[in-house]
Coordinates of N, CA and C in Angstrom, one line a residue:
X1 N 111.5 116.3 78.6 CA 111.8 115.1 79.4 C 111.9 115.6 80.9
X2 N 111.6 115.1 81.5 CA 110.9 115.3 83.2 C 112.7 114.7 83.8
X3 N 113.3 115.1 84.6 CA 114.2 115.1 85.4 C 113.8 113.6 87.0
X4 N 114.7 112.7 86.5 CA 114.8 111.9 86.6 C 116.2 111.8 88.4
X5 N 114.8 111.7 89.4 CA 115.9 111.7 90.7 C 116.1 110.3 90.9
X6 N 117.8 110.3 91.0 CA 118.8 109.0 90.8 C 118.2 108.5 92.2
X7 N 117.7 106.5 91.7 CA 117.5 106.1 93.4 C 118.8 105.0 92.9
X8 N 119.9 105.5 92.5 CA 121.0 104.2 92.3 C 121.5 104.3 94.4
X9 N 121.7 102.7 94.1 CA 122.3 102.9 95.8 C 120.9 102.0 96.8
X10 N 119.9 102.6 96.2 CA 118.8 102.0 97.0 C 118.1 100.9 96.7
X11 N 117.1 100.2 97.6 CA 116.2 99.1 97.6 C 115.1 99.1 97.0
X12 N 114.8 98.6 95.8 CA 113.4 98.5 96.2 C 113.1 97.2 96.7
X13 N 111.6 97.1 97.0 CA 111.2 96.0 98.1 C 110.1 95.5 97.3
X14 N 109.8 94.5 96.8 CA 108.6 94.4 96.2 C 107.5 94.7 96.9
X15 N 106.2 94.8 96.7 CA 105.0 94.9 97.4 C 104.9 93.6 97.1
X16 N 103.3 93.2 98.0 CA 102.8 92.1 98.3 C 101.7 91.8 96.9
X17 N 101.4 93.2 96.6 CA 100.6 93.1 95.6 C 101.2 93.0 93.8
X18 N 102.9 92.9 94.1 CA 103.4 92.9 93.1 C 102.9 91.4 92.4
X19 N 103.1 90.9 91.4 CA 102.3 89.7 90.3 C 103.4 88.9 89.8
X20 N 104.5 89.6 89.3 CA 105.5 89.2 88.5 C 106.1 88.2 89.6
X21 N 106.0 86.9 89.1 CA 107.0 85.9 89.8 C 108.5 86.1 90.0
X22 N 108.8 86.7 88.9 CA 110.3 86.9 89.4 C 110.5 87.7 89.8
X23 N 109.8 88.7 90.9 CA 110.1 89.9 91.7 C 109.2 89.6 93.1
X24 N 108.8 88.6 93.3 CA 107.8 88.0 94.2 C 108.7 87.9 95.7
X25 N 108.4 88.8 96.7 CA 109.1 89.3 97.7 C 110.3 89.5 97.5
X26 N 110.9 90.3 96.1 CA 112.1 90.4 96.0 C 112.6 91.7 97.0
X27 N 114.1 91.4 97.1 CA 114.8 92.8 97.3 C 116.1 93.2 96.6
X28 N 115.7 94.3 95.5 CA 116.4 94.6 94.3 C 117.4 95.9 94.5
X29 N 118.8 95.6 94.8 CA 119.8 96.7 94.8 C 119.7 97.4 93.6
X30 N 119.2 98.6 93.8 CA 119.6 99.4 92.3 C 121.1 99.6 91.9
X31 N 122.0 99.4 90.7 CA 123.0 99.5 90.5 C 123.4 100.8 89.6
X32 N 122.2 101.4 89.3 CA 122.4 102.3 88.0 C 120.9 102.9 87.6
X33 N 120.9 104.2 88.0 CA 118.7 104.6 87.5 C 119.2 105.8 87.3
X34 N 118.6 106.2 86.0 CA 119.1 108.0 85.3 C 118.1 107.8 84.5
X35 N 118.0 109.1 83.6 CA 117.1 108.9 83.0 C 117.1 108.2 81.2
X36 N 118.0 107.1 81.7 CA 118.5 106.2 80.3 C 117.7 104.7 80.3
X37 N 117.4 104.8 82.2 CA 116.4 103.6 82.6 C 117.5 103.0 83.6
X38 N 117.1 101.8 84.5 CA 117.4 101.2 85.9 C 118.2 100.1 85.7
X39 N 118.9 100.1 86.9 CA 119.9 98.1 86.3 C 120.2 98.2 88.1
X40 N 119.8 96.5 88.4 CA 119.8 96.2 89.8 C 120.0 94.9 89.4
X41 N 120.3 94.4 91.0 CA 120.5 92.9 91.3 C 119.8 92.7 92.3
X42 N 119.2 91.2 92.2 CA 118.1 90.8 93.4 C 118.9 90.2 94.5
X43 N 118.5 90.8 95.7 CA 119.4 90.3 96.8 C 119.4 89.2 97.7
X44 N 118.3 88.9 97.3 CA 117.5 87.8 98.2 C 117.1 85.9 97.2
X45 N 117.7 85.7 96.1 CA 117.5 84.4 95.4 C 118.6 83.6 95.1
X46 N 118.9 83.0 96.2 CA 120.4 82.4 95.5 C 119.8 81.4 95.0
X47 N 120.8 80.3 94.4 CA 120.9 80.0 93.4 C 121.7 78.4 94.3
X48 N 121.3 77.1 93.6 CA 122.3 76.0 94.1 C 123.5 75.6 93.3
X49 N 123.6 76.3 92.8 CA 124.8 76.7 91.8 C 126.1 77.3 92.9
X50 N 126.9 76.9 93.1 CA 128.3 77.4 94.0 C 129.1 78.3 92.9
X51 N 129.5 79.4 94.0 CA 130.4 80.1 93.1 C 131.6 79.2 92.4
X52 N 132.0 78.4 93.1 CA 133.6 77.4 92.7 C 133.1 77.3 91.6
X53 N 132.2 76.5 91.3 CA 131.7 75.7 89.8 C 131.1 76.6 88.7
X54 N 131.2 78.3 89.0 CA 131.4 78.8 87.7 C 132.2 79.9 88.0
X55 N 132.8 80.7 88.7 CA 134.0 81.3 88.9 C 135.2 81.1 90.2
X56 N 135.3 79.9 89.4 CA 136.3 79.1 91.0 C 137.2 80.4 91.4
X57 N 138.0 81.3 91.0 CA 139.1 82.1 91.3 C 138.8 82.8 92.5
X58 N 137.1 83.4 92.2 CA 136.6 84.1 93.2 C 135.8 83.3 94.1
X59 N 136.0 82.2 94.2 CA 135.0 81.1 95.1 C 135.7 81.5 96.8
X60 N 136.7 81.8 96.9 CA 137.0 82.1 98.4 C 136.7 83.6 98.9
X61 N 136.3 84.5 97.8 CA 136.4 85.6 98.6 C 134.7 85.7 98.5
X62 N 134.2 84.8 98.7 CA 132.7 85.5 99.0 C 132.1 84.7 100.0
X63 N 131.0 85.5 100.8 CA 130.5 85.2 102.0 C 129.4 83.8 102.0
X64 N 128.6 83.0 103.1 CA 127.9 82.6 102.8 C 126.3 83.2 102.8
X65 N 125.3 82.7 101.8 CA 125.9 81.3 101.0 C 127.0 81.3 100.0
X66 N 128.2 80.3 99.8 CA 128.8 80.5 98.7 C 127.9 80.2 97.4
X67 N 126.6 80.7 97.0 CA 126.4 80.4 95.7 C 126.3 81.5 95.0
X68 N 126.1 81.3 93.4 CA 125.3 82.2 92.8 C 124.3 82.8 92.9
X69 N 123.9 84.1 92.9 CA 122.9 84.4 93.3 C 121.8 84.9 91.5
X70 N 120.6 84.7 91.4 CA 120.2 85.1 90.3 C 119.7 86.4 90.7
X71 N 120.0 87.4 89.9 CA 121.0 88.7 90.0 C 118.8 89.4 89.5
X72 N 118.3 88.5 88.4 CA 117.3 89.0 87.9 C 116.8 88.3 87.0
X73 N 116.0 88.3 85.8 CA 115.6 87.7 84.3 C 115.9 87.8 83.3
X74 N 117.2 89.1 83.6 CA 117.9 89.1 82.3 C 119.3 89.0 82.3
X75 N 119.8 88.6 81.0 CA 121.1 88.1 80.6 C 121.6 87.6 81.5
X76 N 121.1 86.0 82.0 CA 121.5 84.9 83.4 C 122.8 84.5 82.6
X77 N 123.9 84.6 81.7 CA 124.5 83.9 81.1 C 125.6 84.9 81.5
X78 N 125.6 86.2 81.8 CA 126.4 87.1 82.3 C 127.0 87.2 83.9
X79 N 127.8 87.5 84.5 CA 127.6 87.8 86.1 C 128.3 88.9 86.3
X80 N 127.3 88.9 87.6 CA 128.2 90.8 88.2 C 129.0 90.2 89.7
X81 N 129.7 91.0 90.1 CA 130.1 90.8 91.3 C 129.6 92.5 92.1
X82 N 128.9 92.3 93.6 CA 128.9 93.6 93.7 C 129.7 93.5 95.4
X83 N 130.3 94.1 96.1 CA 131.1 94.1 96.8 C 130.8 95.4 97.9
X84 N 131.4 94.8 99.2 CA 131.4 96.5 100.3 C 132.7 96.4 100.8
X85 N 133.3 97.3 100.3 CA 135.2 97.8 100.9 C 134.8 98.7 101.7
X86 N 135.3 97.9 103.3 CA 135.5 99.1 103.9 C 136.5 100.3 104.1
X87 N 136.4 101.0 104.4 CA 137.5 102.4 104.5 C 136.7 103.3 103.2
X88 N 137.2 104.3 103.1 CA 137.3 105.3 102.1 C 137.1 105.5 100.7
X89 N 138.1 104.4 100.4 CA 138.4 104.3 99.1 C 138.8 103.0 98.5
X90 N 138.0 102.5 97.5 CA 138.1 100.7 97.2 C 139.3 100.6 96.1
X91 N 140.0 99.9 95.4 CA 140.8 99.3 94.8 C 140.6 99.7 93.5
X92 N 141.8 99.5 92.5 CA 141.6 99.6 91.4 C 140.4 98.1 91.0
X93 N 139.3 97.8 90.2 CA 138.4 97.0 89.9 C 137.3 97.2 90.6
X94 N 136.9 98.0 91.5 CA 135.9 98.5 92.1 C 135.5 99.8 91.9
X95 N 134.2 99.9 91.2 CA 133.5 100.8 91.1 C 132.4 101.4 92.0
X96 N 132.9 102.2 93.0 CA 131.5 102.6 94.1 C 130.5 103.0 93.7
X97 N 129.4 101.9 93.8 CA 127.8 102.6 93.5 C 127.3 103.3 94.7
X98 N 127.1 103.0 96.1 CA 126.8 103.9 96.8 C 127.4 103.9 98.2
X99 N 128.6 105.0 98.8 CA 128.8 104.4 100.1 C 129.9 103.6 100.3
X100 N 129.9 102.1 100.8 CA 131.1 101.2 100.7 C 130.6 100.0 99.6
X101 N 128.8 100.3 99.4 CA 128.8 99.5 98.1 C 129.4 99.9 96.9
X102 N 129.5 98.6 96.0 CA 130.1 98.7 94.3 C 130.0 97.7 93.7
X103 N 130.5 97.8 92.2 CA 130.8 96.6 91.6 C 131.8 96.2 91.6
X104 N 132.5 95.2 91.4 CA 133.5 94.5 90.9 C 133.7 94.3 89.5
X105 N 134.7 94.7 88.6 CA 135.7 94.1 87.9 C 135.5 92.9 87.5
X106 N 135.1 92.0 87.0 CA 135.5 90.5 87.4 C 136.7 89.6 86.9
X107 N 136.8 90.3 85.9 CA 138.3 90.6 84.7 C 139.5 90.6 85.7
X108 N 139.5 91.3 86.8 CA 140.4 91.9 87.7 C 140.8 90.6 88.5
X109 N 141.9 90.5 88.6 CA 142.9 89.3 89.0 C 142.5 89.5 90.6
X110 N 141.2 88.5 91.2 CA 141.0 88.2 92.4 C 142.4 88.9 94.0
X111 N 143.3 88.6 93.5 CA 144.5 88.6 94.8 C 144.7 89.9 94.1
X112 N 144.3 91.0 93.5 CA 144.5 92.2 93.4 C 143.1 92.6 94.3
X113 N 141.9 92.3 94.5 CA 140.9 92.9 95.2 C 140.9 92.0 96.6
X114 N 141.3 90.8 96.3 CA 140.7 90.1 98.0 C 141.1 91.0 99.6
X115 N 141.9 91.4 99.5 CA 142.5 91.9 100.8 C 141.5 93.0 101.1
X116 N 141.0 94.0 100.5 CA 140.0 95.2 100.3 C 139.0 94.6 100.7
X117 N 138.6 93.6 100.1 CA 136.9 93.4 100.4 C 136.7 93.0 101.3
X118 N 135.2 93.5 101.6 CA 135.0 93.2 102.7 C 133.8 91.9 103.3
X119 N 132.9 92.3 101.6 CA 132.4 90.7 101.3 C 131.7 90.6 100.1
X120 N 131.7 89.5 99.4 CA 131.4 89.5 98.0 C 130.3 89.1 97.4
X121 N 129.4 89.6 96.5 CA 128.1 88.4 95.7 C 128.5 88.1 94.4
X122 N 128.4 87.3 93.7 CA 128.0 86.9 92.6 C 126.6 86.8 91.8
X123 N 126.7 87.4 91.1 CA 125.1 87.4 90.7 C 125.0 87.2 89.5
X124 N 124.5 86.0 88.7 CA 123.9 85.8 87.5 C 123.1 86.6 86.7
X125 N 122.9 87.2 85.8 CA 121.9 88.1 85.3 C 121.4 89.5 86.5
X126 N 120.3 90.2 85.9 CA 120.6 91.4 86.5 C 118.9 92.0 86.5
X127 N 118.1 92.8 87.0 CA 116.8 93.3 86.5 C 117.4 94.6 86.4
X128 N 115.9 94.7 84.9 CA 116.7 95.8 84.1 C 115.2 96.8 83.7
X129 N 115.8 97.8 83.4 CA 114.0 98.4 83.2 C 113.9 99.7 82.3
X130 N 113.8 99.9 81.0 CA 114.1 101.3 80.3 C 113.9 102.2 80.9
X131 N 113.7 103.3 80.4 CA 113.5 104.4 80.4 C 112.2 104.9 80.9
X132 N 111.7 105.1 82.0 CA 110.5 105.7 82.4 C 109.8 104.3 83.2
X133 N 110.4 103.1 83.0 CA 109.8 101.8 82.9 C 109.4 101.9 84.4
X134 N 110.7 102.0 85.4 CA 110.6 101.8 86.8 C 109.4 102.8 87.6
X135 N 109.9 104.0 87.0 CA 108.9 105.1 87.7 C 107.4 105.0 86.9
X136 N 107.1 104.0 86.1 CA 105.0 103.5 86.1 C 105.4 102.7 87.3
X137 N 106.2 101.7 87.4 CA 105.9 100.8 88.3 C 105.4 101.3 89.6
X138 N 106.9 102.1 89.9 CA 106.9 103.1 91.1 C 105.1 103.6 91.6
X139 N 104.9 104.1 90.3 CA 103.8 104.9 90.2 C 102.6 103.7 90.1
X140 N 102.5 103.2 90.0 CA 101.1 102.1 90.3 C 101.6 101.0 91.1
X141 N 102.4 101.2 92.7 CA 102.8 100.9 93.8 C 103.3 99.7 94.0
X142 N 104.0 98.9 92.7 CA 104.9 98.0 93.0 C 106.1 97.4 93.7
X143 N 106.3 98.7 94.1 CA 108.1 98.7 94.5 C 107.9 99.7 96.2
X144 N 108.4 99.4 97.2 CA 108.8 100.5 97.8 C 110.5 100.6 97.9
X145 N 110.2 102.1 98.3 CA 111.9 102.6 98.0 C 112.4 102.3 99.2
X146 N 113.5 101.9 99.6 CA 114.4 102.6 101.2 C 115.9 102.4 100.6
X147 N 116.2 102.7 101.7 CA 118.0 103.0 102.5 C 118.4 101.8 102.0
X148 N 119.4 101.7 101.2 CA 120.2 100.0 101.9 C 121.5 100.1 102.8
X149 N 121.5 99.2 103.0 CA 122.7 98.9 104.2 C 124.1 98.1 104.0
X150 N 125.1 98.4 103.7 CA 126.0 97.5 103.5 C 125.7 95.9 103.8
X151 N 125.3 95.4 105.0 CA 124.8 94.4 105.4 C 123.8 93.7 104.6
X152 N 123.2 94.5 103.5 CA 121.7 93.7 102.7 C 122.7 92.9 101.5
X153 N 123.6 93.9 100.9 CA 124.1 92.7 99.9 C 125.0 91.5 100.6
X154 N 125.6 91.3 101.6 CA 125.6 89.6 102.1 C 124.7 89.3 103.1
X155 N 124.2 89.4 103.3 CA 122.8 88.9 104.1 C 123.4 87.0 104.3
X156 N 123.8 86.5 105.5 CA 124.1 85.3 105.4 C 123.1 84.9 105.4
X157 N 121.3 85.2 105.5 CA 120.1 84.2 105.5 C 119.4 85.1 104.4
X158 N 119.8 84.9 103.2 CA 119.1 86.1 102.3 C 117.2 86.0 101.9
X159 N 116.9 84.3 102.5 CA 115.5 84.5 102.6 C 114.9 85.1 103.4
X160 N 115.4 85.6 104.2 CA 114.6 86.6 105.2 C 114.9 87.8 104.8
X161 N 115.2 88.9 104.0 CA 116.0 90.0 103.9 C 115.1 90.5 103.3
X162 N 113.6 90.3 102.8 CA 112.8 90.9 102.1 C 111.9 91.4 103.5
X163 N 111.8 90.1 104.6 CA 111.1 90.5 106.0 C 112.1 91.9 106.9
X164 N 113.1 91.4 106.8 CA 114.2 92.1 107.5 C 114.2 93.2 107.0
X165 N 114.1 93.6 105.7 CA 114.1 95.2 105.3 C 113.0 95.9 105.7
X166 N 111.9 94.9 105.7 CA 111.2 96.2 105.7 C 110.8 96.6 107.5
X167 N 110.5 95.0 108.3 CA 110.9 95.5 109.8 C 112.2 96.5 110.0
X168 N 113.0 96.6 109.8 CA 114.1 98.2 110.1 C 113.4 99.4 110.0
X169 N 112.1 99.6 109.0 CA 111.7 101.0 108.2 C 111.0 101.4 109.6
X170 N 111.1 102.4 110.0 CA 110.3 103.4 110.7 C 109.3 104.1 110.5
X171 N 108.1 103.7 109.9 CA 107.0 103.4 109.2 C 106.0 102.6 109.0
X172 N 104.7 102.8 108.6 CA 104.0 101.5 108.6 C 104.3 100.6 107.6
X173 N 105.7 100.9 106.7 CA 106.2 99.4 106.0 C 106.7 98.4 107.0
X174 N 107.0 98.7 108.3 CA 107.4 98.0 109.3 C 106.6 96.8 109.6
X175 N 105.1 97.2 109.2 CA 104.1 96.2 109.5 C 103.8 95.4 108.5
X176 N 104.3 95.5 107.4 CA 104.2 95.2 105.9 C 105.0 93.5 105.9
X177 N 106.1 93.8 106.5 CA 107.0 92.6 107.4 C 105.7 91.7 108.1
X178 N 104.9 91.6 108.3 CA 104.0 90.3 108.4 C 103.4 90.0 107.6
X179 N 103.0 90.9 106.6 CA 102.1 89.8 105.8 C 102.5 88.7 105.3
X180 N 101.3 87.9 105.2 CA 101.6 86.5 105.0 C 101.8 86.1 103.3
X181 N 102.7 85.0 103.2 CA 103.1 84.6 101.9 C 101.6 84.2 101.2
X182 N 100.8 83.8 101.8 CA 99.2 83.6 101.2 C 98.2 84.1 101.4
X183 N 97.9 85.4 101.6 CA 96.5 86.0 102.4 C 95.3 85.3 102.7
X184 N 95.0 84.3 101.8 CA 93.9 83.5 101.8 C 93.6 81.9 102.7
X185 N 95.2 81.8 103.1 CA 95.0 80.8 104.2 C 94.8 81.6 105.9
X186 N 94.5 82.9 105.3 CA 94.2 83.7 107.2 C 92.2 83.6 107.0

């Protein structure tokens, strides 16, 4: 088995040429990629679902939009919370995935984490990908990788955050940020 370099922490970005509707200008936080296979949340689909009306406890500690966000295509019936504490070192219920990103606990008694955080998502379901699954994709150019930024998981205008990522890149993904949502009406 071929040695598997961890992109937990990072972005992928869909390409334009990606197909799959449910990844169609996505931008997917990796949460977890070894070589057991990948687990992310999409950062950019909320949802008109409010967090109050399915985890009211935590409906105040999260940024706008206050909704759910759909996390991915699988298990929508589950939620994650993923979170950025600033300082050092996050709370008992938070788990650092990269940096001042993490998960959240959700079990964990809200007024034990609120004061820490620094801003919160909710995410419905999750995209998930076995074992070798991500790196074909990787490998027949569906995905580009980058940096993420504390700022990508609350994005207060999270439809633009698929344009917004990739204008930051210092690169010709920089220009990738215009293509148009329909090639065929240019």
């Amino acid at each position: 088995m071929t040695e598997v370099s961890s992109l937990t922490g990072r972005l992928l970005v869909a390409t334009p040429a990606l197909a799959d509707p449910n990844f169609d200008r996505a931008v997917v936080l990796l949460l977890d990629h070894d070589e057991e296979g990948s687990l992310g949340v999409v950062l950019n689909r909320p949802t008109p679902v409010g967090v109050r009306d399915i985890l009211g406890s935590w409906a105040g500690l999260t940024g706008e939009p206050d909704v759910v966000f759909q996390g991915g295509p699988v298990s929508l019936d589950s939620a994650l919370g993923v979170a950025v504490i600033p300082g050092d070192e996050g709370p008992l219920g938070w788990r650092q995935v990269h940096g001042a990103i993490g998960l959240v606990d959700l079990e964990t008694p809200p007024e034990l984490l609120g004061p820490a955080l620094g801003s919160l998502r909710i995410f419905a379901g999750y995209a998930g990908w076995g074992p070798g699954q991500l790196e074909g994709e990787l490998g027949e150019g569906a995905w580009y990788v980058v940096e993420s930024e504390p700022g990508d998981v609350s994005s207060p205008r999270p439809e633009n955050l698929w344009r917004a990522v990739l204008r930051r890149q210092r690169s010709e993904l920089a220009m990738i940020a215009t293509y148009p949502d329909d090639p065929s009406l240019n």
